[in-house]
N, CA, C and O atoms as a CHARMM CRD file, in Angstrom:
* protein
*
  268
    1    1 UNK  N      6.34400  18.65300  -3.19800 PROA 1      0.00000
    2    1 UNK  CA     6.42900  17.97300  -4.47300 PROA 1      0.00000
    3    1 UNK  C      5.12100  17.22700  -4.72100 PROA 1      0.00000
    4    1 UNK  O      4.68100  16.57600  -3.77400 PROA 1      0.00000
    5    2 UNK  N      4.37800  17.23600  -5.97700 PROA 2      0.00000
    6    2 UNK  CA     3.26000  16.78500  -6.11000 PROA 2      0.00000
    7    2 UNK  C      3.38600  16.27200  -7.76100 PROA 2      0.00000
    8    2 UNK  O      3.71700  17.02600  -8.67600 PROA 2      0.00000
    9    3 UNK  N      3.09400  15.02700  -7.89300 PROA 3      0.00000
   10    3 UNK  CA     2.97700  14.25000  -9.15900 PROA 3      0.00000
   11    3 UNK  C      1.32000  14.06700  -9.59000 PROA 3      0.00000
   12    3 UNK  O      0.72000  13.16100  -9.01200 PROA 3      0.00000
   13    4 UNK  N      0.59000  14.87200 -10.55500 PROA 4      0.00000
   14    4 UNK  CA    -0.20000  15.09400 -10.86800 PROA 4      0.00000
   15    4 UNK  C     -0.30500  14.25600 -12.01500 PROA 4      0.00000
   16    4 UNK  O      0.43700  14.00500 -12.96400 PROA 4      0.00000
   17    5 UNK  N     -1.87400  13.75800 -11.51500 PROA 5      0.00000
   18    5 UNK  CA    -1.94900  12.16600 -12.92800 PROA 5      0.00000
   19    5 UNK  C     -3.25400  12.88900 -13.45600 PROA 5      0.00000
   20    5 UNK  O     -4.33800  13.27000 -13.01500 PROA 5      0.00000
   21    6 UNK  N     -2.48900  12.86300 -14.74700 PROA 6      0.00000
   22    6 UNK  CA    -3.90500  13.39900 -15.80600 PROA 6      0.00000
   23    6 UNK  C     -4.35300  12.19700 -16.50800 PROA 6      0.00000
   24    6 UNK  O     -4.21300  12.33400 -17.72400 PROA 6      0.00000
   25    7 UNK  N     -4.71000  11.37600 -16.26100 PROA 7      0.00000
   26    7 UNK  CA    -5.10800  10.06200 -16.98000 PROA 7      0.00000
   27    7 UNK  C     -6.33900  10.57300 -17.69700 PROA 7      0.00000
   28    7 UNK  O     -6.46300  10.59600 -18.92200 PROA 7      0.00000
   29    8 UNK  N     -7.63700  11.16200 -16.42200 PROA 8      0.00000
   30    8 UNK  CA    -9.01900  11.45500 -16.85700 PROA 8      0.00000
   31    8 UNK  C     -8.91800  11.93100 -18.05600 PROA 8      0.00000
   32    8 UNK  O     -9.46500  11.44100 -19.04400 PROA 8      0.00000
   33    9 UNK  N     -7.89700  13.35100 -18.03500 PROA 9      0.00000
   34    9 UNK  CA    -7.81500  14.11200 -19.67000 PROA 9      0.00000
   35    9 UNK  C     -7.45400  13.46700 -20.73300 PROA 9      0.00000
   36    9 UNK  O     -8.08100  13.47000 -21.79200 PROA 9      0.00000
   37   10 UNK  N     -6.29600  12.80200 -20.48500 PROA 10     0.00000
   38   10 UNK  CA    -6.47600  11.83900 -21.69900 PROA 10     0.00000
   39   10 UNK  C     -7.09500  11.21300 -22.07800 PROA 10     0.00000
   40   10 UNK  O     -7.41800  11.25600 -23.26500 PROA 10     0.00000
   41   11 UNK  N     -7.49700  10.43500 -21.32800 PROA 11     0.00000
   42   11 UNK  CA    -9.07800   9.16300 -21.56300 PROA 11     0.00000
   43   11 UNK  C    -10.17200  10.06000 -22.43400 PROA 11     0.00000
   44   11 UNK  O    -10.72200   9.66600 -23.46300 PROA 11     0.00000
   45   12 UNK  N    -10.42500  11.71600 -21.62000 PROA 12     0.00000
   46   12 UNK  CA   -11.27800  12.32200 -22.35500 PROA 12     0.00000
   47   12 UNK  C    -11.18700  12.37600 -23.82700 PROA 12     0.00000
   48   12 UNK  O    -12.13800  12.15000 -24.57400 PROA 12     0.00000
   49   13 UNK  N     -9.93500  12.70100 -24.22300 PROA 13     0.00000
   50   13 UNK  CA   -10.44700  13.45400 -25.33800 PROA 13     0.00000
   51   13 UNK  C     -9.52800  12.09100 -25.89500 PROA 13     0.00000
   52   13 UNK  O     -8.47800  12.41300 -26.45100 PROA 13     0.00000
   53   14 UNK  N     -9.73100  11.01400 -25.83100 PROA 14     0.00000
   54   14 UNK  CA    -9.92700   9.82500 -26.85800 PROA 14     0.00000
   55   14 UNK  C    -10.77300   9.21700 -26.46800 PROA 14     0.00000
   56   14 UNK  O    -10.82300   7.98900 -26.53900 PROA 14     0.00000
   57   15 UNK  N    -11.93900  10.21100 -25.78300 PROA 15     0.00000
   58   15 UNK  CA   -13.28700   9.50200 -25.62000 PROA 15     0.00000
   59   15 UNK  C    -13.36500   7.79200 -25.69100 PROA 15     0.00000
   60   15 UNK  O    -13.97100   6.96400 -26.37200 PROA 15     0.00000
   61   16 UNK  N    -12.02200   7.76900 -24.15900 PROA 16     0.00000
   62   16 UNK  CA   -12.28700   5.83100 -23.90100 PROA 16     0.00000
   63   16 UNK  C    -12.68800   5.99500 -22.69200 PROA 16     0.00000
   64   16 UNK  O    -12.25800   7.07100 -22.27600 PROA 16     0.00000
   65   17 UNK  N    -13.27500   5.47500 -21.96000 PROA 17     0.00000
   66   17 UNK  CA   -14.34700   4.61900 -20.45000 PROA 17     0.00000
   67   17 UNK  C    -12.71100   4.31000 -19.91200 PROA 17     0.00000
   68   17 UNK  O    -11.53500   4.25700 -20.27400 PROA 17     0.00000
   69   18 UNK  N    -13.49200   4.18200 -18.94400 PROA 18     0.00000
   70   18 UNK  CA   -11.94400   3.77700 -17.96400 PROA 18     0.00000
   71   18 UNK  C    -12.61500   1.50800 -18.14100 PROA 18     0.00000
   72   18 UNK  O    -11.93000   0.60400 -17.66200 PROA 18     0.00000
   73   19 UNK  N    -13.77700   1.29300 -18.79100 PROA 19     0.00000
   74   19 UNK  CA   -14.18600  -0.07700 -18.39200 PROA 19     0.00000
   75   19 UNK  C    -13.04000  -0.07800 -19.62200 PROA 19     0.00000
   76   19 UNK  O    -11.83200  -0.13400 -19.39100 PROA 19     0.00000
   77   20 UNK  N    -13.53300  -0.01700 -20.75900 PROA 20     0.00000
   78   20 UNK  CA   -12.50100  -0.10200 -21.82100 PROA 20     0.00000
   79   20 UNK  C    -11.22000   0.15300 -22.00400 PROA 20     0.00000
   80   20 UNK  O    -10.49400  -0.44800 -22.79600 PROA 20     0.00000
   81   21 UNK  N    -10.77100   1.41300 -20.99100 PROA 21     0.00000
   82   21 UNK  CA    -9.29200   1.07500 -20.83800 PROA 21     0.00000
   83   21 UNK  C     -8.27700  -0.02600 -19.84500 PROA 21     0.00000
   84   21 UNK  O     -7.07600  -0.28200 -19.76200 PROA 21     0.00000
   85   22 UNK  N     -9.49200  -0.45700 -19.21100 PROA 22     0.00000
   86   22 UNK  CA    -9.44500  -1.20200 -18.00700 PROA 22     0.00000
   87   22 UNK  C     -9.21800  -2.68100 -19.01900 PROA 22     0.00000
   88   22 UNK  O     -8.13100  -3.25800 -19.00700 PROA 22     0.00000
   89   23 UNK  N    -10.13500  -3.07300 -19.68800 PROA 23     0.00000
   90   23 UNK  CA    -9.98700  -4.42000 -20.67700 PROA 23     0.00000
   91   23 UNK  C     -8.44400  -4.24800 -21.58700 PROA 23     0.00000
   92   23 UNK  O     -7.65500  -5.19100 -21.53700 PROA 23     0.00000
   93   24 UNK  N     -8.07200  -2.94500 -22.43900 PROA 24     0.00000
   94   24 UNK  CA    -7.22000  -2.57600 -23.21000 PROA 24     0.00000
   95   24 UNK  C     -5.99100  -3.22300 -22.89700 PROA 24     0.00000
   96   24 UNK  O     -5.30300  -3.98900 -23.57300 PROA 24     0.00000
   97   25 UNK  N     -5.79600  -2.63200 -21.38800 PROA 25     0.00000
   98   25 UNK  CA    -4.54300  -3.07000 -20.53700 PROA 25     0.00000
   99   25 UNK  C     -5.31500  -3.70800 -19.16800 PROA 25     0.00000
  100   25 UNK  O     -5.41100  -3.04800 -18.13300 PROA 25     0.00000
  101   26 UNK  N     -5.64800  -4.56500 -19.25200 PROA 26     0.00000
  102   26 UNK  CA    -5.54500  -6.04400 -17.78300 PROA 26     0.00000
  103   26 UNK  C     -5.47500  -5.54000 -16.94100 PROA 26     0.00000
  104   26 UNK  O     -4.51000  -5.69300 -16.19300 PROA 26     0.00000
  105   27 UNK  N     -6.39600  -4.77000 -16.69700 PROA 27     0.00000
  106   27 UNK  CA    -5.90200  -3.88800 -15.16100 PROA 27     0.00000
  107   27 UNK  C     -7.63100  -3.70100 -14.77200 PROA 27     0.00000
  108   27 UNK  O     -8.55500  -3.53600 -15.56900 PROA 27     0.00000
  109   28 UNK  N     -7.69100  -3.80000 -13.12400 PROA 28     0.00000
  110   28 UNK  CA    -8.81200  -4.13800 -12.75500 PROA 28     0.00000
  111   28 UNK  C     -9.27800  -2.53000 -12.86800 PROA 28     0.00000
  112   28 UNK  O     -8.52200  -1.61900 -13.20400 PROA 28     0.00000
  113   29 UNK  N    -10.62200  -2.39200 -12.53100 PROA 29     0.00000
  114   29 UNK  CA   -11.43900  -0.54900 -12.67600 PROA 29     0.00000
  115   29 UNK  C    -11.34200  -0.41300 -11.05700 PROA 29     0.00000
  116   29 UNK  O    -11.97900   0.52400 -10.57500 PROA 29     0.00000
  117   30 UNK  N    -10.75200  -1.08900 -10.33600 PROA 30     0.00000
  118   30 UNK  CA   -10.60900  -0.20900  -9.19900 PROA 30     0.00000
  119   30 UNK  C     -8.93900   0.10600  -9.17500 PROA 30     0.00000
  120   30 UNK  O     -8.37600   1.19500  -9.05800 PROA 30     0.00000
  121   31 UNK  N     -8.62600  -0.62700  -9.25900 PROA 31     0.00000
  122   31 UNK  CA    -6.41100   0.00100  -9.58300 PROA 31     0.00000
  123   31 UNK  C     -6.37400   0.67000 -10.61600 PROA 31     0.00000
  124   31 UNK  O     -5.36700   1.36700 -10.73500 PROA 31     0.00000
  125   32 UNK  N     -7.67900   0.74700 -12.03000 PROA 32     0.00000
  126   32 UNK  CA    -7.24300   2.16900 -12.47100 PROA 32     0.00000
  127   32 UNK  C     -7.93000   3.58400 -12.03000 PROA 32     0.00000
  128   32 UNK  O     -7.51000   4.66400 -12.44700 PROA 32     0.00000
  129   33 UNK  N     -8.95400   3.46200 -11.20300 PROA 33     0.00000
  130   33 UNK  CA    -9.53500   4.20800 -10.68300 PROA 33     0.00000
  131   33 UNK  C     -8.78700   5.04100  -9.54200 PROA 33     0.00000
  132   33 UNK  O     -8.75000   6.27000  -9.61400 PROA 33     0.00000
  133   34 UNK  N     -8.19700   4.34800  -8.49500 PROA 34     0.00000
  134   34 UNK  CA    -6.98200   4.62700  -7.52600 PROA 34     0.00000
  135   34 UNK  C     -5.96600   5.41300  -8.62500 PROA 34     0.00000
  136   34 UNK  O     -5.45600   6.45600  -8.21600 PROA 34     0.00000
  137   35 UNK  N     -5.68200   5.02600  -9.82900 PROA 35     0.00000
  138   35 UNK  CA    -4.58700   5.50000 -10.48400 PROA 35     0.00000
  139   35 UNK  C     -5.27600   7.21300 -10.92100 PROA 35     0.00000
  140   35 UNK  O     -4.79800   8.29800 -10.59100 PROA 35     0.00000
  141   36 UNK  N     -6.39800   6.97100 -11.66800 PROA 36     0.00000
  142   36 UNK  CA    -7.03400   8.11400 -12.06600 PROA 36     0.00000
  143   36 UNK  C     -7.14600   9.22900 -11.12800 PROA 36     0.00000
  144   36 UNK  O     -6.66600  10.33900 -11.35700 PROA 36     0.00000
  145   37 UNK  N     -7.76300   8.93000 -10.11400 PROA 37     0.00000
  146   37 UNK  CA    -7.99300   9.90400  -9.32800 PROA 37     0.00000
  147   37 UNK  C     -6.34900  10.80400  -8.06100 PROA 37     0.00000
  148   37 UNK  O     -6.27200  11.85300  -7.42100 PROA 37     0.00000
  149   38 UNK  N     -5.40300   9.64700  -8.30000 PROA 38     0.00000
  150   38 UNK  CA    -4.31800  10.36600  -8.18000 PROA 38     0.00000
  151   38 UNK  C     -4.09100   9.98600  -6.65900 PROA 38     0.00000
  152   38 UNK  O     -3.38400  10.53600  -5.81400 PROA 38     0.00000
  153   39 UNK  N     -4.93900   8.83300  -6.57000 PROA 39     0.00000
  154   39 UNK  CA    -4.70900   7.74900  -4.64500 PROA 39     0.00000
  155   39 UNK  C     -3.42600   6.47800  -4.75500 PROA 39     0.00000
  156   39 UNK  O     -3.09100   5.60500  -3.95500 PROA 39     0.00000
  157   40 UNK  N     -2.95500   6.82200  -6.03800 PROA 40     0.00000
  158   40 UNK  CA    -1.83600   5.46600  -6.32600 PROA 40     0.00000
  159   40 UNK  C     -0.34900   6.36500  -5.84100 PROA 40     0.00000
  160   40 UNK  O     -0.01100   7.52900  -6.05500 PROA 40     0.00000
  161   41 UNK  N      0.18900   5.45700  -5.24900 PROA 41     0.00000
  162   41 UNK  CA     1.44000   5.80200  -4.80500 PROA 41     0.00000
  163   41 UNK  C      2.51900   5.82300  -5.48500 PROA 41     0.00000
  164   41 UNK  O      3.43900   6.64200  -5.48000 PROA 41     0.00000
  165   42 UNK  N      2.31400   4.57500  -6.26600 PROA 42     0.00000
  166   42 UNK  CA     3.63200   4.27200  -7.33900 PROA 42     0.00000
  167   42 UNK  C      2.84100   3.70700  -8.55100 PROA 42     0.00000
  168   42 UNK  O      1.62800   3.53500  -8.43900 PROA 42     0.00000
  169   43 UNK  N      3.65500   3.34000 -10.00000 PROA 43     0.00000
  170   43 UNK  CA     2.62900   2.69600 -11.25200 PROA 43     0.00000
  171   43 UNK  C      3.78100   2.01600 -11.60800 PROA 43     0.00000
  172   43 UNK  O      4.82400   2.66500 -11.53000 PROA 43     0.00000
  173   44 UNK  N      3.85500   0.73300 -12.02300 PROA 44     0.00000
  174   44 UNK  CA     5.01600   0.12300 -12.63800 PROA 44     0.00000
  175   44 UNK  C      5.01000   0.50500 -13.94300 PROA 44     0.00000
  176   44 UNK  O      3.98600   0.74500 -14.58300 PROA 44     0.00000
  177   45 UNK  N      6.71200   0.60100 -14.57600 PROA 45     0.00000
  178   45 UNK  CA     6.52400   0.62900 -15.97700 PROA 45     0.00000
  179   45 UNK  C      5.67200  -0.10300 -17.03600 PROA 45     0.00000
  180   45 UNK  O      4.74200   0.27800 -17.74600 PROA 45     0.00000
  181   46 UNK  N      6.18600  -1.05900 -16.92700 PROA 46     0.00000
  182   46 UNK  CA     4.84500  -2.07800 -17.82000 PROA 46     0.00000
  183   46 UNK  C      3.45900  -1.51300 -17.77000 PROA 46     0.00000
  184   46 UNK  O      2.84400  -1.56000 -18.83500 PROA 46     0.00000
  185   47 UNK  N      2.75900  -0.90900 -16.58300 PROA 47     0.00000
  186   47 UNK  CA     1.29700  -0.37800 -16.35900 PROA 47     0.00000
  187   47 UNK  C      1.18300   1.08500 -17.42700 PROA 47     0.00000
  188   47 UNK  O      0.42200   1.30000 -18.37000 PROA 47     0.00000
  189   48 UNK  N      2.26000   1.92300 -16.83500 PROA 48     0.00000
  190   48 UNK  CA     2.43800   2.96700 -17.99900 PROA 48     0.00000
  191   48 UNK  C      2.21200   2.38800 -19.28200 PROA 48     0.00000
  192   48 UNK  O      1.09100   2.21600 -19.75900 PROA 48     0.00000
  193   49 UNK  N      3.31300   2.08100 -19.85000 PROA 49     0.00000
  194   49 UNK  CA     3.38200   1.31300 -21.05000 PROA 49     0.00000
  195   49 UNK  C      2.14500   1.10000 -21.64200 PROA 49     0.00000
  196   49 UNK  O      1.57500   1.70200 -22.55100 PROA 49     0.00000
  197   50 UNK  N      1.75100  -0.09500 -20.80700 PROA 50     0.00000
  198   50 UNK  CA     0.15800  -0.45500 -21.61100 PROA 50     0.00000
  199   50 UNK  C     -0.83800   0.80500 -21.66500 PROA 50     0.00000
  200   50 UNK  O     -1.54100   1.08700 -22.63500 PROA 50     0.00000
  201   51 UNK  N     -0.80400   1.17800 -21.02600 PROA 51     0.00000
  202   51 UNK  CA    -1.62400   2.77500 -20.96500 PROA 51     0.00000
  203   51 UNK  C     -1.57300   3.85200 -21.72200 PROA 51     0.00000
  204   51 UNK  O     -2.40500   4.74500 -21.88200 PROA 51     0.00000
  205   52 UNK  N     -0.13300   3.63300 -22.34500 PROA 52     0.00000
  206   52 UNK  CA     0.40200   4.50300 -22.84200 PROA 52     0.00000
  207   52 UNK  C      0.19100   3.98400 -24.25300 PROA 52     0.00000
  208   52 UNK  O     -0.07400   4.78300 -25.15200 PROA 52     0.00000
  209   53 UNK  N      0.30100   2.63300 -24.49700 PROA 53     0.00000
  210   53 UNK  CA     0.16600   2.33500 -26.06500 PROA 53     0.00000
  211   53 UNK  C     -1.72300   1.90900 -26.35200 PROA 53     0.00000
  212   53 UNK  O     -2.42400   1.71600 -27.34500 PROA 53     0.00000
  213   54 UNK  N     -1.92600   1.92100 -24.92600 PROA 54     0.00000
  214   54 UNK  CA    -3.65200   1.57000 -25.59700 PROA 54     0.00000
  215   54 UNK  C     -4.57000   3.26900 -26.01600 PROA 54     0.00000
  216   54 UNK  O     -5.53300   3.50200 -26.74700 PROA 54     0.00000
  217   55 UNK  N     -3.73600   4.13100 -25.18500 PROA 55     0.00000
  218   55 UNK  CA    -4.50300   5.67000 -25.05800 PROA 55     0.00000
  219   55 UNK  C     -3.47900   6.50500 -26.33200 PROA 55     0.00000
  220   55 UNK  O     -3.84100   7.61900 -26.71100 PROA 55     0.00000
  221   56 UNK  N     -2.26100   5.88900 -26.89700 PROA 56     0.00000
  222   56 UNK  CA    -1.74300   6.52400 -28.09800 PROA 56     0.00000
  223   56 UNK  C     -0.54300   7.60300 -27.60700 PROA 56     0.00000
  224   56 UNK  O      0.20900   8.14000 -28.42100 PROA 56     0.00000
  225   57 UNK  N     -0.49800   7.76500 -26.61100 PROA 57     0.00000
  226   57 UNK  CA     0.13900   8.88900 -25.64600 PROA 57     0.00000
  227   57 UNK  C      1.59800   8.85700 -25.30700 PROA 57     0.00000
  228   57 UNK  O      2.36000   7.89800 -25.42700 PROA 57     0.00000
  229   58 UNK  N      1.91300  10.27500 -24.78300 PROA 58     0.00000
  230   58 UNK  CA     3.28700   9.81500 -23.68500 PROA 58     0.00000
  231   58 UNK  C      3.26200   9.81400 -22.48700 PROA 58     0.00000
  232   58 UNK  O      2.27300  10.30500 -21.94200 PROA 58     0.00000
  233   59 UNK  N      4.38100   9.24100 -21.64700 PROA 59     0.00000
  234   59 UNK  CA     4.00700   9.23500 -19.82900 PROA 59     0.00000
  235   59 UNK  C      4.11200  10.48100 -20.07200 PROA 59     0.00000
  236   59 UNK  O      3.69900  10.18600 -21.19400 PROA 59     0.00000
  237   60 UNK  N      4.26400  11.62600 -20.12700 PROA 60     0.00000
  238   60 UNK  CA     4.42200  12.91500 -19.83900 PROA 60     0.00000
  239   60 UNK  C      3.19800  13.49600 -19.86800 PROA 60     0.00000
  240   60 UNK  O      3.00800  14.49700 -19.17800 PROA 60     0.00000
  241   61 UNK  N      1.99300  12.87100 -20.81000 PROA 61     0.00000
  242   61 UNK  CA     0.62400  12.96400 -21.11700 PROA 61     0.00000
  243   61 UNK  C     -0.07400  12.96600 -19.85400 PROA 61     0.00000
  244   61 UNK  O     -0.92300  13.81900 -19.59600 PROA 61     0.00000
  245   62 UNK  N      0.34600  11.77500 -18.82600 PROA 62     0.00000
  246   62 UNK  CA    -0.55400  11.09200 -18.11400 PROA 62     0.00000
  247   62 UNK  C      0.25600  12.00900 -16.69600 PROA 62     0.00000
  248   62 UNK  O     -0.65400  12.67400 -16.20000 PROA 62     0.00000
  249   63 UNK  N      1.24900  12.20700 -16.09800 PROA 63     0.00000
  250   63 UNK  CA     1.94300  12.44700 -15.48800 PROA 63     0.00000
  251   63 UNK  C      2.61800  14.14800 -15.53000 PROA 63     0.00000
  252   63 UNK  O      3.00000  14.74500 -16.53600 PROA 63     0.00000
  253   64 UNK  N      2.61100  14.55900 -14.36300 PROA 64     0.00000
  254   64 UNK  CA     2.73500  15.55800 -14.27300 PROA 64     0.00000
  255   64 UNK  C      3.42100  16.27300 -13.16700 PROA 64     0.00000
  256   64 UNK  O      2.61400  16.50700 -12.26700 PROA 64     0.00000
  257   65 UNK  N      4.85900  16.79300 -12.85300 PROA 65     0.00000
  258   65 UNK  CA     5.70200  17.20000 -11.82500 PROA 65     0.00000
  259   65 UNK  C      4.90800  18.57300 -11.59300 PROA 65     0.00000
  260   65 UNK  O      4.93300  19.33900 -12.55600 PROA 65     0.00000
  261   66 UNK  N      4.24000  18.97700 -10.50800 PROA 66     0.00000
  262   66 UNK  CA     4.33700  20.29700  -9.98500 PROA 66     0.00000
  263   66 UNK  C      4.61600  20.73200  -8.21600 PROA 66     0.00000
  264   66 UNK  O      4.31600  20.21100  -7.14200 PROA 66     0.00000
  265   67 UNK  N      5.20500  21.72300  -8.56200 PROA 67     0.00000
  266   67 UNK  CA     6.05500  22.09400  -7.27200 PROA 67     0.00000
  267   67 UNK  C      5.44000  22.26900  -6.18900 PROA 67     0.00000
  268   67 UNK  O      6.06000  22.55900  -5.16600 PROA 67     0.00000
């Protein structure tokens, strides 16, 4: 089981910086960096959330079940 975090793609193509998504939602550039690159273990809802309403998106955007 593997939970695949597409954060990078999204960020891409709403051409935002991870510094700027990092200010958006209060979250330091190394816990979203751990998140980006797919080294985070767990994400609280609230973290989604903000991520999710600063990048316009759904968790389904950012997140990804593959077998």
């Amino acid at each position: 089981m593997a939970i695949i975090v597409n954060l990078d793609v999204v960020m891409a193509k709403r051409k935002m910086s991870l510094n700027e998504l990092s200010e958006k939602v209060d979250l330091t550039l190394s816990n979203l960096s751990i998140l980006k690159t797919g080294k985070a273990k767990a994400i609280r809802f609230s973290t989604l959330e903000a991520i999710c309403k600063a990048l316009d998106c759904q968790p389904g955007d950012i997140l990804e079940f593959k077998n």
